[in-house]
């Protein structure tokens, strides 16, 4: 879908930080035809689904239940935020989208890449991103950067082998759709990664 751009990466890569820097840059430079949003959540109902998914008390959640909750949150977020913004001619940047589910639920949780892909294709229909920016950092470095796991967050309460699988999941999606991905090396400083990100967006004609 034209003007729909998603940003992906493993936990600890600095994805949310980079997205916020980009948002700030747009604001300071009077670029106002952009909308920044994120998953899971991003709208009133979708945020409530996010709270259920991330709550540390829900450790008994079945993996497939989790996958459906992500897909449900995604449908609602598309309805509330993404579709209206695209219809108004805005460029939408979404922090995480279907490829997070392919990598985290399909491969990380081992539910099956193809199964999770089908579920999400059903959920989003034609609303697939125009392209996706993948901030690339090895899971080991990402874990170091985060300073270890946050025990209050159910999803971070898993060992690093989970994150290694997630990373492999992303590599599979990228290998299958190289023309739809821009891979940015995120191992440098925050400023270096931000410069690369803006450069890509200039090349794509999104930023002047
Ligand atoms: P969040 O705190 O938003 O992390 P981040 O800043 O890294 O995006 O938590 C989102 C978590 O949810 C993150 O660990 C990835 C996970 N997730 C999935 O497992 N599947 C999904 O489809 C999505 C969107 C996120």
PDB file of C-alpha atoms and ligand atoms in Angstrom:
ATOM      1  CA  UNK A   1       0.000   0.000   0.000  1.00  0.00           C
ATOM      2  CA  UNK A   2       1.535   3.280  -1.142  1.00  0.00           C
ATOM      3  CA  UNK A   3       2.799   5.566   1.655  1.00  0.00           C
ATOM      4  CA  UNK A   4       2.571   2.853   4.277  1.00  0.00           C
ATOM      5  CA  UNK A   5       6.035   2.292   5.732  1.00  0.00           C
ATOM      6  CA  UNK A   6       6.822  -0.104   8.559  1.00  0.00           C
ATOM      7  CA  UNK A   7       9.868  -0.266  10.780  1.00  0.00           C
ATOM      8  CA  UNK A   8      11.042  -3.580  12.175  1.00  0.00           C
ATOM      9  CA  UNK A   9      13.844  -4.955  14.287  1.00  0.00           C
ATOM     10  CA  UNK A  10      14.628  -7.142  17.278  1.00  0.00           C
ATOM     11  CA  UNK A  11      14.126  -5.969  20.879  1.00  0.00           C
ATOM     12  CA  UNK A  12      16.943  -3.659  21.956  1.00  0.00           C
ATOM     13  CA  UNK A  13      17.840  -2.455  18.467  1.00  0.00           C
ATOM     14  CA  UNK A  14      16.693   1.081  19.290  1.00  0.00           C
ATOM     15  CA  UNK A  15      13.813   0.997  16.838  1.00  0.00           C
ATOM     16  CA  UNK A  16      11.386   3.010  18.945  1.00  0.00           C
ATOM     17  CA  UNK A  17      14.104   5.544  19.781  1.00  0.00           C
ATOM     18  CA  UNK A  18      15.011   5.957  16.105  1.00  0.00           C
ATOM     19  CA  UNK A  19      11.370   6.319  15.134  1.00  0.00           C
ATOM     20  CA  UNK A  20      10.925   9.040  17.752  1.00  0.00           C
ATOM     21  CA  UNK A  21      13.992  10.887  16.440  1.00  0.00           C
ATOM     22  CA  UNK A  22      12.543  10.742  12.951  1.00  0.00           C
ATOM     23  CA  UNK A  23       9.225  12.066  14.225  1.00  0.00           C
ATOM     24  CA  UNK A  24      11.025  14.951  15.922  1.00  0.00           C
ATOM     25  CA  UNK A  25      12.977  15.676  12.727  1.00  0.00           C
ATOM     26  CA  UNK A  26       9.740  15.844  10.728  1.00  0.00           C
ATOM     27  CA  UNK A  27       8.190  18.177  13.296  1.00  0.00           C
ATOM     28  CA  UNK A  28      11.176  20.520  13.357  1.00  0.00           C
ATOM     29  CA  UNK A  29      11.294  20.642   9.564  1.00  0.00           C
ATOM     30  CA  UNK A  30       7.614  21.320   9.029  1.00  0.00           C
ATOM     31  CA  UNK A  31       6.961  17.909   7.446  1.00  0.00           C
ATOM     32  CA  UNK A  32       3.372  17.498   8.528  1.00  0.00           C
ATOM     33  CA  UNK A  33       1.941  15.000   6.064  1.00  0.00           C
ATOM     34  CA  UNK A  34       3.208  12.131   8.247  1.00  0.00           C
ATOM     35  CA  UNK A  35       1.648   9.972  10.941  1.00  0.00           C
ATOM     36  CA  UNK A  36       3.707   7.956  13.401  1.00  0.00           C
ATOM     37  CA  UNK A  37       2.105   5.007  15.076  1.00  0.00           C
ATOM     38  CA  UNK A  38       3.075   1.704  16.627  1.00  0.00           C
ATOM     39  CA  UNK A  39       2.061  -1.871  17.295  1.00  0.00           C
ATOM     40  CA  UNK A  40       0.859  -3.639  19.298  1.00  0.00           C
ATOM     41  CA  UNK A  41      -1.616  -0.950  20.227  1.00  0.00           C
ATOM     42  CA  UNK A  42      -1.716   2.486  18.669  1.00  0.00           C
ATOM     43  CA  UNK A  43      -5.416   3.191  19.202  1.00  0.00           C
ATOM     44  CA  UNK A  44      -7.883   3.041  22.108  1.00  0.00           C
ATOM     45  CA  UNK A  45      -9.104  -0.538  21.622  1.00  0.00           C
ATOM     46  CA  UNK A  46      -5.792  -1.823  20.267  1.00  0.00           C
ATOM     47  CA  UNK A  47      -3.943  -0.460  23.333  1.00  0.00           C
ATOM     48  CA  UNK A  48      -6.231  -2.489  25.586  1.00  0.00           C
ATOM     49  CA  UNK A  49      -5.344  -5.621  23.628  1.00  0.00           C
ATOM     50  CA  UNK A  50      -1.653  -4.637  23.998  1.00  0.00           C
ATOM     51  CA  UNK A  51      -2.050  -4.472  27.786  1.00  0.00           C
ATOM     52  CA  UNK A  52      -3.424  -8.036  27.858  1.00  0.00           C
ATOM     53  CA  UNK A  53      -0.580  -9.325  25.689  1.00  0.00           C
ATOM     54  CA  UNK A  54       2.239  -7.663  27.622  1.00  0.00           C
ATOM     55  CA  UNK A  55       0.924  -8.143  31.174  1.00  0.00           C
ATOM     56  CA  UNK A  56       3.430 -10.221  33.198  1.00  0.00           C
ATOM     57  CA  UNK A  57       0.457 -11.824  35.026  1.00  0.00           C
ATOM     58  CA  UNK A  58      -0.654 -13.490  31.790  1.00  0.00           C
ATOM     59  CA  UNK A  59       2.211 -15.987  31.724  1.00  0.00           C
ATOM     60  CA  UNK A  60      -0.327 -18.786  31.083  1.00  0.00           C
ATOM     61  CA  UNK A  61      -1.288 -17.362  27.698  1.00  0.00           C
ATOM     62  CA  UNK A  62      -1.372 -19.907  24.904  1.00  0.00           C
ATOM     63  CA  UNK A  63       1.007 -18.971  22.067  1.00  0.00           C
ATOM     64  CA  UNK A  64      -1.732 -19.188  19.444  1.00  0.00           C
ATOM     65  CA  UNK A  65      -3.984 -17.001  21.589  1.00  0.00           C
ATOM     66  CA  UNK A  66      -1.147 -14.462  21.633  1.00  0.00           C
ATOM     67  CA  UNK A  67      -0.786 -14.643  17.839  1.00  0.00           C
ATOM     68  CA  UNK A  68      -4.524 -14.004  17.382  1.00  0.00           C
ATOM     69  CA  UNK A  69      -4.424 -11.100  19.855  1.00  0.00           C
ATOM     70  CA  UNK A  70      -1.620  -9.469  17.864  1.00  0.00           C
ATOM     71  CA  UNK A  71      -3.629  -9.959  14.689  1.00  0.00           C
ATOM     72  CA  UNK A  72      -6.773  -8.547  16.365  1.00  0.00           C
ATOM     73  CA  UNK A  73      -4.910  -5.513  17.632  1.00  0.00           C
ATOM     74  CA  UNK A  74      -3.533  -5.045  14.105  1.00  0.00           C
ATOM     75  CA  UNK A  75      -6.990  -5.104  12.483  1.00  0.00           C
ATOM     76  CA  UNK A  76      -8.318  -2.503  14.911  1.00  0.00           C
ATOM     77  CA  UNK A  77      -5.239  -0.298  14.548  1.00  0.00           C
ATOM     78  CA  UNK A  78      -5.529  -0.419  10.750  1.00  0.00           C
ATOM     79  CA  UNK A  79      -9.184   0.567  11.017  1.00  0.00           C
ATOM     80  CA  UNK A  80      -8.662   3.392  13.541  1.00  0.00           C
ATOM     81  CA  UNK A  81      -5.356   4.926  12.477  1.00  0.00           C
ATOM     82  CA  UNK A  82      -3.685   3.624   9.321  1.00  0.00           C
ATOM     83  CA  UNK A  83      -6.563   3.532   6.818  1.00  0.00           C
ATOM     84  CA  UNK A  84      -7.966   6.996   7.692  1.00  0.00           C
ATOM     85  CA  UNK A  85      -4.469   8.546   7.514  1.00  0.00           C
ATOM     86  CA  UNK A  86      -3.686   6.957   4.134  1.00  0.00           C
ATOM     87  CA  UNK A  87      -7.061   8.087   2.820  1.00  0.00           C
ATOM     88  CA  UNK A  88      -6.128  11.657   3.806  1.00  0.00           C
ATOM     89  CA  UNK A  89      -2.964  11.321   1.731  1.00  0.00           C
ATOM     90  CA  UNK A  90      -0.576  11.039   4.684  1.00  0.00           C
ATOM     91  CA  UNK A  91       2.565   8.953   4.883  1.00  0.00           C
ATOM     92  CA  UNK A  92       2.196   6.442   7.728  1.00  0.00           C
ATOM     93  CA  UNK A  93       5.194   5.146   9.666  1.00  0.00           C
ATOM     94  CA  UNK A  94       4.313   2.145  11.762  1.00  0.00           C
ATOM     95  CA  UNK A  95       6.686   0.832  14.418  1.00  0.00           C
ATOM     96  CA  UNK A  96       6.199  -2.962  13.951  1.00  0.00           C
ATOM     97  CA  UNK A  97       3.607  -4.692  11.774  1.00  0.00           C
ATOM     98  CA  UNK A  98       2.931  -8.176  10.313  1.00  0.00           C
ATOM     99  CA  UNK A  99       6.616  -9.056  10.013  1.00  0.00           C
ATOM    100  CA  UNK A 100       6.951  -8.857  13.804  1.00  0.00           C
ATOM    101  CA  UNK A 101       4.374 -11.627  14.022  1.00  0.00           C
ATOM    102  CA  UNK A 102       6.103 -13.763  11.376  1.00  0.00           C
ATOM    103  CA  UNK A 103       9.379 -13.455  13.300  1.00  0.00           C
ATOM    104  CA  UNK A 104       8.180 -13.524  16.940  1.00  0.00           C
ATOM    105  CA  UNK A 105       5.154 -15.845  16.775  1.00  0.00           C
ATOM    106  CA  UNK A 106       5.941 -17.811  13.619  1.00  0.00           C
ATOM    107  CA  UNK A 107       9.608 -18.506  14.277  1.00  0.00           C
ATOM    108  CA  UNK A 108      10.401 -17.313  17.841  1.00  0.00           C
ATOM    109  CA  UNK A 109       7.455 -19.118  19.428  1.00  0.00           C
ATOM    110  CA  UNK A 110       7.654 -21.870  16.822  1.00  0.00           C
ATOM    111  CA  UNK A 111       4.014 -21.622  15.691  1.00  0.00           C
ATOM    112  CA  UNK A 112       5.049 -21.918  12.061  1.00  0.00           C
ATOM    113  CA  UNK A 113       6.047 -19.163   9.692  1.00  0.00           C
ATOM    114  CA  UNK A 114       3.519 -20.048   6.988  1.00  0.00           C
ATOM    115  CA  UNK A 115       0.649 -20.406   9.446  1.00  0.00           C
ATOM    116  CA  UNK A 116       1.286 -17.002  10.989  1.00  0.00           C
ATOM    117  CA  UNK A 117       1.778 -15.455   7.588  1.00  0.00           C
ATOM    118  CA  UNK A 118      -1.640 -16.778   6.474  1.00  0.00           C
ATOM    119  CA  UNK A 119      -3.314 -15.532   9.645  1.00  0.00           C
ATOM    120  CA  UNK A 120      -1.893 -12.057   9.124  1.00  0.00           C
ATOM    121  CA  UNK A 121      -2.651 -11.937   5.429  1.00  0.00           C
ATOM    122  CA  UNK A 122      -6.245 -12.658   6.385  1.00  0.00           C
ATOM    123  CA  UNK A 123      -6.112  -9.878   9.009  1.00  0.00           C
ATOM    124  CA  UNK A 124      -4.637  -7.084   6.879  1.00  0.00           C
ATOM    125  CA  UNK A 125      -5.757  -7.929   3.333  1.00  0.00           C
ATOM    126  CA  UNK A 126      -4.345  -5.433   0.853  1.00  0.00           C
ATOM    127  CA  UNK A 127      -2.813  -3.281   3.601  1.00  0.00           C
ATOM    128  CA  UNK A 128       0.720  -4.562   3.259  1.00  0.00           C
ATOM    129  CA  UNK A 129       3.503  -1.978   3.559  1.00  0.00           C
ATOM    130  CA  UNK A 130       4.947  -0.218   0.522  1.00  0.00           C
ATOM    131  CA  UNK A 131       8.313  -1.094   2.049  1.00  0.00           C
ATOM    132  CA  UNK A 132       9.794  -2.026   5.405  1.00  0.00           C
ATOM    133  CA  UNK A 133      12.887  -0.696   7.106  1.00  0.00           C
ATOM    134  CA  UNK A 134      14.712  -3.369   9.076  1.00  0.00           C
ATOM    135  CA  UNK A 135      17.116  -2.073  11.708  1.00  0.00           C
ATOM    136  CA  UNK A 136      19.710  -4.783  11.781  1.00  0.00           C
ATOM    137  CA  UNK A 137      21.604  -5.687  14.944  1.00  0.00           C
ATOM    138  CA  UNK A 138      22.622  -9.154  16.080  1.00  0.00           C
ATOM    139  CA  UNK A 139      20.515 -10.448  18.989  1.00  0.00           C
ATOM    140  CA  UNK A 140      23.610 -10.681  21.176  1.00  0.00           C
ATOM    141  CA  UNK A 141      24.442  -7.004  20.689  1.00  0.00           C
ATOM    142  CA  UNK A 142      20.808  -6.029  21.073  1.00  0.00           C
ATOM    143  CA  UNK A 143      20.600  -7.869  24.400  1.00  0.00           C
ATOM    144  CA  UNK A 144      23.771  -6.135  25.617  1.00  0.00           C
ATOM    145  CA  UNK A 145      22.428  -2.761  24.574  1.00  0.00           C
ATOM    146  CA  UNK A 146      19.271  -3.297  26.565  1.00  0.00           C
ATOM    147  CA  UNK A 147      21.306  -4.219  29.626  1.00  0.00           C
ATOM    148  CA  UNK A 148      19.584  -7.618  29.923  1.00  0.00           C
ATOM    149  CA  UNK A 149      15.931  -8.543  30.241  1.00  0.00           C
ATOM    150  CA  UNK A 150      13.162  -6.505  31.876  1.00  0.00           C
ATOM    151  CA  UNK A 151      11.526  -8.969  34.277  1.00  0.00           C
ATOM    152  CA  UNK A 152       8.284  -7.006  34.535  1.00  0.00           C
ATOM    153  CA  UNK A 153       7.568  -7.469  30.835  1.00  0.00           C
ATOM    154  CA  UNK A 154       6.176 -10.902  29.992  1.00  0.00           C
ATOM    155  CA  UNK A 155       7.753 -10.972  26.535  1.00  0.00           C
ATOM    156  CA  UNK A 156      11.205  -9.987  27.724  1.00  0.00           C
ATOM    157  CA  UNK A 157      11.077 -12.714  30.301  1.00  0.00           C
ATOM    158  CA  UNK A 158      12.507 -15.216  27.875  1.00  0.00           C
ATOM    159  CA  UNK A 159      16.091 -16.263  27.307  1.00  0.00           C
ATOM    160  CA  UNK A 160      18.246 -15.102  24.469  1.00  0.00           C
ATOM    161  CA  UNK A 161      17.666 -18.220  22.324  1.00  0.00           C
ATOM    162  CA  UNK A 162      14.178 -16.821  21.697  1.00  0.00           C
ATOM    163  CA  UNK A 163      15.663 -13.606  20.332  1.00  0.00           C
ATOM    164  CA  UNK A 164      18.118 -15.542  18.171  1.00  0.00           C
ATOM    165  CA  UNK A 165      15.158 -17.342  16.588  1.00  0.00           C
ATOM    166  CA  UNK A 166      13.303 -14.052  16.100  1.00  0.00           C
ATOM    167  CA  UNK A 167      16.334 -12.645  14.299  1.00  0.00           C
ATOM    168  CA  UNK A 168      16.449 -15.717  12.041  1.00  0.00           C
ATOM    169  CA  UNK A 169      12.732 -15.220  11.373  1.00  0.00           C
ATOM    170  CA  UNK A 170      13.362 -11.686  10.173  1.00  0.00           C
ATOM    171  CA  UNK A 171      16.204 -12.890   7.962  1.00  0.00           C
ATOM    172  CA  UNK A 172      13.808 -15.327   6.341  1.00  0.00           C
ATOM    173  CA  UNK A 173      11.191 -12.665   5.608  1.00  0.00           C
ATOM    174  CA  UNK A 174      13.852 -10.402   4.105  1.00  0.00           C
ATOM    175  CA  UNK A 175      15.288 -13.205   1.969  1.00  0.00           C
ATOM    176  CA  UNK A 176      11.798 -13.949   0.639  1.00  0.00           C
ATOM    177  CA  UNK A 177      10.984 -10.293  -0.162  1.00  0.00           C
ATOM    178  CA  UNK A 178      14.286  -8.462  -0.725  1.00  0.00           C
ATOM    179  CA  UNK A 179      12.636  -5.801  -2.903  1.00  0.00           C
ATOM    180  CA  UNK A 180      10.270  -4.866  -0.074  1.00  0.00           C
ATOM    181  CA  UNK A 181      12.969  -4.402   2.572  1.00  0.00           C
ATOM    182  CA  UNK A 182      15.633  -1.812   3.270  1.00  0.00           C
ATOM    183  CA  UNK A 183      18.142  -3.219   5.740  1.00  0.00           C
ATOM    184  CA  UNK A 184      19.975  -0.642   7.854  1.00  0.00           C
ATOM    185  CA  UNK A 185      23.003  -1.590   9.921  1.00  0.00           C
ATOM    186  CA  UNK A 186      22.106  -0.393  13.433  1.00  0.00           C
ATOM    187  CA  UNK A 187      25.382  -1.322  15.137  1.00  0.00           C
ATOM    188  CA  UNK A 188      26.779   2.237  15.057  1.00  0.00           C
ATOM    189  CA  UNK A 189      25.838   5.247  17.155  1.00  0.00           C
ATOM    190  CA  UNK A 190      22.306   6.534  17.450  1.00  0.00           C
ATOM    191  CA  UNK A 191      23.231   9.482  15.178  1.00  0.00           C
ATOM    192  CA  UNK A 192      24.772   7.240  12.510  1.00  0.00           C
ATOM    193  CA  UNK A 193      21.693   5.035  12.356  1.00  0.00           C
ATOM    194  CA  UNK A 194      19.423   8.084  12.211  1.00  0.00           C
ATOM    195  CA  UNK A 195      21.428   9.545   9.326  1.00  0.00           C
ATOM    196  CA  UNK A 196      21.172   6.258   7.411  1.00  0.00           C
ATOM    197  CA  UNK A 197      17.448   6.114   8.044  1.00  0.00           C
ATOM    198  CA  UNK A 198      16.892   9.640   6.720  1.00  0.00           C
ATOM    199  CA  UNK A 199      19.094   8.936   3.713  1.00  0.00           C
ATOM    200  CA  UNK A 200      16.968   5.921   2.802  1.00  0.00           C
ATOM    201  CA  UNK A 201      13.809   8.002   3.099  1.00  0.00           C
ATOM    202  CA  UNK A 202      15.318  10.696   0.875  1.00  0.00           C
ATOM    203  CA  UNK A 203      16.242   8.102  -1.724  1.00  0.00           C
ATOM    204  CA  UNK A 204      12.708   6.733  -1.601  1.00  0.00           C
ATOM    205  CA  UNK A 205      11.332  10.251  -2.067  1.00  0.00           C
ATOM    206  CA  UNK A 206       9.592  10.280   1.308  1.00  0.00           C
ATOM    207  CA  UNK A 207      11.805  13.074   2.716  1.00  0.00           C
ATOM    208  CA  UNK A 208      13.117  16.002   0.690  1.00  0.00           C
TER     209      UNK A 208
HETATM  210  P1  LIG B   1       7.342  -2.949  22.807  1.00  0.00           P
HETATM  211  O1  LIG B   1       7.498  -2.567  24.237  1.00  0.00           O
HETATM  212  O2  LIG B   1       6.498  -2.100  21.928  1.00  0.00           O
HETATM  213  O3  LIG B   1       8.784  -3.180  22.180  1.00  0.00           O
HETATM  214  P2  LIG B   1       9.575  -2.500  21.005  1.00  0.00           P
HETATM  215  O4  LIG B   1       9.883  -1.107  21.448  1.00  0.00           O
HETATM  216  O5  LIG B   1      10.782  -3.359  20.865  1.00  0.00           O
HETATM  217  O6  LIG B   1       8.721  -2.540  19.764  1.00  0.00           O
HETATM  218  O7  LIG B   1       6.802  -4.420  22.846  1.00  0.00           O
HETATM  219  C1  LIG B   1       6.451  -5.036  21.755  1.00  0.00           C
HETATM  220  C2  LIG B   1       6.792  -6.490  21.926  1.00  0.00           C
HETATM  221  O8  LIG B   1       5.824  -7.239  21.240  1.00  0.00           O
HETATM  222  C3  LIG B   1       8.144  -6.820  21.335  1.00  0.00           C
HETATM  223  O9  LIG B   1       8.849  -7.690  22.179  1.00  0.00           O
HETATM  224  C4  LIG B   1       7.795  -7.569  20.071  1.00  0.00           C
HETATM  225  C5  LIG B   1       6.460  -8.163  20.374  1.00  0.00           C
HETATM  226  N1  LIG B   1       5.600  -8.378  19.199  1.00  0.00           N
HETATM  227  C6  LIG B   1       5.319  -9.661  18.786  1.00  0.00           C
HETATM  228  O10 LIG B   1       5.788 -10.638  19.391  1.00  0.00           O
HETATM  229  N2  LIG B   1       4.503  -9.854  17.712  1.00  0.00           N
HETATM  230  C7  LIG B   1       3.948  -8.823  17.039  1.00  0.00           C
HETATM  231  O11 LIG B   1       3.194  -9.035  16.053  1.00  0.00           O
HETATM  232  C8  LIG B   1       4.255  -7.487  17.464  1.00  0.00           C
HETATM  233  C9  LIG B   1       3.659  -6.306  16.766  1.00  0.00           C
HETATM  234  C10 LIG B   1       5.081  -7.311  18.551  1.00  0.00           C
END
